[in-house]
Coordinates of C-alpha atoms in Angstrom, one line a residue:
Chain A
N1 CA 0.3 9.0 16.3
F2 CA -0.1 10.5 12.8
M3 CA -3.1 9.3 11.0
L4 CA -4.9 9.8 7.7
T5 CA -8.7 9.8 8.0
Q6 CA -10.9 9.0 5.1
P7 CA -14.7 8.6 4.9
H8 CA -15.7 5.0 5.1
S9 CA -17.9 5.2 2.0
V10 CA -19.2 7.5 -0.7
S11 CA -21.7 7.0 -3.5
E12 CA -22.6 8.8 -6.6
S13 CA -24.4 8.2 -9.9
P14 CA -22.8 7.5 -13.2
G15 CA -21.6 10.5 -15.1
K16 CA -21.4 12.6 -11.9
T17 CA -18.3 13.8 -9.9
V18 CA -17.2 12.6 -6.5
T19 CA -14.6 13.8 -4.2
I20 CA -12.9 11.7 -1.5
S21 CA -11.1 13.4 1.3
C22 CA -8.0 12.4 3.3
T23 CA -7.4 14.4 6.5
A24 CA -4.2 14.5 8.4
S25 CA -4.4 14.2 12.2
S26 CA -1.4 16.3 12.9
G27 CA 1.3 18.3 11.2
S28 CA 0.7 19.7 7.7
I29 CA -0.7 17.5 4.9
A30 CA 1.5 19.5 2.6
S31 CA 4.7 18.3 4.4
N32 CA 4.8 15.1 2.4
Y33 CA 3.4 14.1 -1.0
V34 CA 0.1 12.2 -1.1
V35 CA -0.6 9.2 -3.3
W36 CA -4.0 7.8 -4.1
Y37 CA -4.5 4.1 -4.9
Q38 CA -7.5 2.3 -6.4
Q39 CA -8.1 -1.3 -5.4
R40 CA -10.7 -3.4 -7.0
P41 CA -12.0 -6.6 -5.3
G42 CA -9.5 -9.4 -5.4
S43 CA -6.7 -7.2 -6.9
A44 CA -3.7 -5.4 -5.7
P45 CA -3.8 -1.6 -5.4
T46 CA -2.8 0.6 -8.3
A47 CA -1.9 4.3 -8.1
V48 CA -4.2 6.8 -9.7
I49 CA -2.5 10.0 -8.3
Y50 CA 1.0 10.6 -7.0
E51 CA 2.8 13.7 -5.7
D52 CA -0.5 15.1 -4.7
N53 CA -1.8 15.8 -8.2
R54 CA 0.1 13.9 -10.8
R55 CA -1.3 11.0 -12.8
P56 CA 0.6 7.9 -13.6
S57 CA 0.8 6.9 -17.2
G58 CA -2.5 5.4 -18.4
V59 CA -4.7 7.0 -15.7
P60 CA -7.5 9.1 -17.4
D61 CA -7.7 12.8 -16.7
R62 CA -11.0 12.2 -15.0
F63 CA -8.9 11.5 -11.9
S64 CA -7.4 14.5 -10.2
G65 CA -5.8 15.3 -6.8
S66 CA -5.4 18.3 -4.7
I67 CA -4.3 19.6 -1.3
D68 CA -6.2 22.0 0.9
R69 CA -4.0 23.5 3.6
S70 CA -6.9 25.2 5.3
T71 CA -8.5 21.8 6.1
N72 CA -5.2 19.9 6.3
S73 CA -6.6 17.5 3.7
A74 CA -5.9 15.9 0.4
S75 CA -8.7 15.1 -2.0
L76 CA -9.2 12.7 -4.9
T77 CA -11.8 13.9 -7.4
I78 CA -13.2 11.6 -10.1
S79 CA -15.4 13.1 -12.8
G80 CA -17.6 11.4 -15.3
L81 CA -18.1 8.4 -13.1
T82 CA -18.5 5.0 -14.6
T83 CA -19.2 1.7 -13.0
E84 CA -15.6 0.8 -13.6
D85 CA -14.6 3.4 -11.0
E86 CA -16.4 1.4 -8.3
A87 CA -13.6 0.3 -6.0
D88 CA -11.8 1.1 -2.7
Y89 CA -9.6 4.1 -2.7
Y90 CA -6.7 4.7 -0.3
C91 CA -4.6 7.8 0.4
Q92 CA -1.0 7.3 1.4
S93 CA 1.6 9.6 2.8
Y94 CA 4.5 9.3 5.2
D95 CA 4.8 9.4 9.0
A96 CA 7.3 11.3 11.1
N97 CA 9.9 8.7 10.3
S98 CA 9.3 8.9 6.6
H99 CA 7.6 5.5 6.5
V100 CA 4.6 4.7 4.4
L101 CA 1.2 5.4 6.0
F102 CA -2.1 4.5 4.5
G103 CA -5.5 6.1 5.2
G104 CA -8.3 3.7 6.2
G105 CA -9.8 3.5 2.7
T106 CA -13.0 4.7 1.1
K107 CA -15.5 2.4 -0.7
L108 CA -16.8 4.2 -3.8
T109 CA -20.2 2.9 -5.0
V110 CA -21.4 4.1 -8.4
L111 CA -25.1 3.5 -8.6
Chain B
Q1 CA 7.4 -8.4 -18.3
V2 CA 7.6 -7.1 -14.8
H3 CA 6.5 -9.5 -12.0
L4 CA 6.4 -9.8 -8.3
V5 CA 5.2 -13.2 -7.1
E6 CA 4.7 -13.8 -3.4
S7 CA 4.7 -17.3 -1.9
G8 CA 4.9 -19.0 1.5
G9 CA 1.4 -18.2 2.8
G10 CA -0.8 -20.7 4.4
V11 CA -2.5 -21.7 7.6
V12 CA -0.4 -21.5 10.8
Q13 CA -1.1 -21.9 14.5
P14 CA -0.8 -18.9 16.9
G15 CA 2.8 -18.6 18.2
R16 CA 4.4 -20.3 15.2
S17 CA 6.6 -18.8 12.5
L18 CA 6.3 -18.4 8.8
R19 CA 8.6 -17.0 6.1
L20 CA 7.1 -15.3 3.0
S21 CA 9.0 -14.9 -0.2
C22 CA 8.6 -12.5 -3.1
A23 CA 10.3 -13.3 -6.4
A24 CA 11.0 -10.4 -8.7
S25 CA 11.5 -10.5 -12.5
G26 CA 11.6 -8.1 -15.4
F27 CA 13.3 -5.2 -13.6
T28 CA 16.6 -4.5 -11.8
F29 CA 15.5 -5.8 -8.4
S30 CA 18.8 -4.8 -6.8
S31 CA 18.3 -1.1 -7.6
Y32 CA 15.2 -0.5 -5.6
A33 CA 13.8 -0.5 -2.1
M34 CA 11.1 -3.1 -1.4
H35 CA 8.1 -3.1 0.9
W36 CA 5.7 -5.5 2.5
V37 CA 2.1 -4.3 2.9
R38 CA -0.7 -6.4 4.4
Q39 CA -4.5 -6.4 4.3
A40 CA -6.7 -8.2 6.8
P41 CA -9.9 -9.7 5.4
G42 CA -12.3 -6.9 4.7
K43 CA -10.0 -4.3 6.1
G44 CA -7.7 -1.6 4.7
L45 CA -4.0 -1.6 3.7
E46 CA -1.4 -1.6 6.4
W47 CA 2.3 -1.0 5.7
V48 CA 4.5 -3.6 7.2
A49 CA 8.2 -3.1 6.4
I50 CA 10.8 -1.6 4.1
I51 CA 14.3 -2.6 3.1
S52 CA 16.7 -0.5 1.0
S53 CA 18.2 -1.7 -2.2
D54 CA 21.5 -2.5 -0.6
R55 CA 20.0 -3.8 2.7
S56 CA 21.7 -1.0 4.6
Y57 CA 18.3 0.2 6.0
K58 CA 15.4 -1.9 7.1
Y59 CA 12.5 -1.1 9.3
S60 CA 9.3 -2.8 10.4
A61 CA 6.1 -1.1 11.6
D62 CA 6.2 -0.3 15.4
S63 CA 2.9 -2.1 15.8
L64 CA 4.6 -5.4 15.0
K65 CA 6.8 -5.1 18.1
G66 CA 9.8 -6.6 16.5
R67 CA 8.1 -9.9 15.5
F68 CA 8.6 -9.4 11.7
T69 CA 11.9 -9.1 9.9
I70 CA 12.4 -8.1 6.3
S71 CA 15.4 -9.2 4.3
R72 CA 16.4 -9.7 0.6
D73 CA 18.8 -11.6 -1.5
N74 CA 19.7 -9.5 -4.5
S75 CA 21.6 -12.5 -6.1
K76 CA 18.3 -14.4 -6.2
N77 CA 16.0 -11.4 -6.9
T78 CA 14.0 -12.3 -3.9
L79 CA 12.5 -10.5 -0.9
Y80 CA 11.6 -12.2 2.3
L81 CA 9.4 -11.6 5.4
Q82 CA 10.2 -13.6 8.5
M83 CA 7.2 -13.6 10.7
N84 CA 7.6 -14.9 14.3
S85 CA 5.2 -15.3 17.2
L86 CA 2.2 -15.1 14.9
R87 CA -1.1 -13.9 16.3
L88 CA -4.7 -14.2 15.1
D89 CA -4.7 -10.6 14.0
D90 CA -1.8 -11.2 11.7
T91 CA -4.2 -13.0 9.4
A92 CA -4.1 -11.1 6.1
V93 CA -3.1 -11.0 2.5
Y94 CA 0.6 -10.0 2.3
Y95 CA 1.8 -8.0 -0.7
C96 CA 5.3 -7.2 -1.7
A97 CA 5.6 -3.9 -3.5
S98 CA 8.2 -1.5 -4.9
P99 CA 8.5 2.0 -6.3
A100 CA 10.8 0.6 -9.0
G101 CA 11.9 4.1 -9.9
A102 CA 8.5 5.7 -9.5
R103 CA 7.5 8.1 -6.8
Y104 CA 4.9 5.7 -5.4
L105 CA 4.4 2.0 -4.9
H106 CA 4.3 1.2 -8.6
L107 CA 4.8 -2.6 -8.6
W108 CA 2.7 -5.0 -6.5
G109 CA 2.5 -8.7 -6.3
Q110 CA -0.8 -10.6 -6.3
G111 CA -0.5 -11.3 -2.6
T112 CA -0.2 -14.4 -0.5
L113 CA -2.8 -15.2 2.2
V114 CA -1.6 -16.0 5.7
T115 CA -4.2 -17.4 8.1
V116 CA -3.4 -17.7 11.7
S117 CA -5.7 -20.1 13.3
S118 CA -5.7 -22.8 16.0

């Protein structure tokens, strides 16, 4: 079964840059677009990146996305970290039947 | 204002059924596919089901083994999830969501909690 694997947690200091990876278990990560969602405690997810590297309206340019074919991974990079960025982040793509598939999520701690 | 509001959650015994609803407002509900996504306590997001705008296509996650059925009533701007033979591991917050014209799940409800417990 196709899976998207994310690190369970990452941490970084305010003002720094952090990158969260999302690795596809099979096939090519580039075969389908990747979306990244931010979810704060008690709230529904909101997209911060779509179509691998595009930002929805209102998302600051501190958030960026990329694809690395050599590692079969997508990455979310957040620069100039603030405490407001502390949240869970999920990558999302599509399985072989074009159905939505989420990664396991990464807890970002800004300390 | 655009809204998705889920309802119908609660405490239910294993083996019983429950129907969730998601009321849409502020956008043309009948034009867009709708999804259900769930999140068990302290766990990640799990996609549950999709239905096309005109109901011609619907699909539920294989892991659910046919126990859940998604449906919609475009005349009532409402999405449904019929959940049968509920199990303890179906305990989760259930969200309805829609791309609503975007290239990602743009609109989300606030979620409704389903607790399966004896």
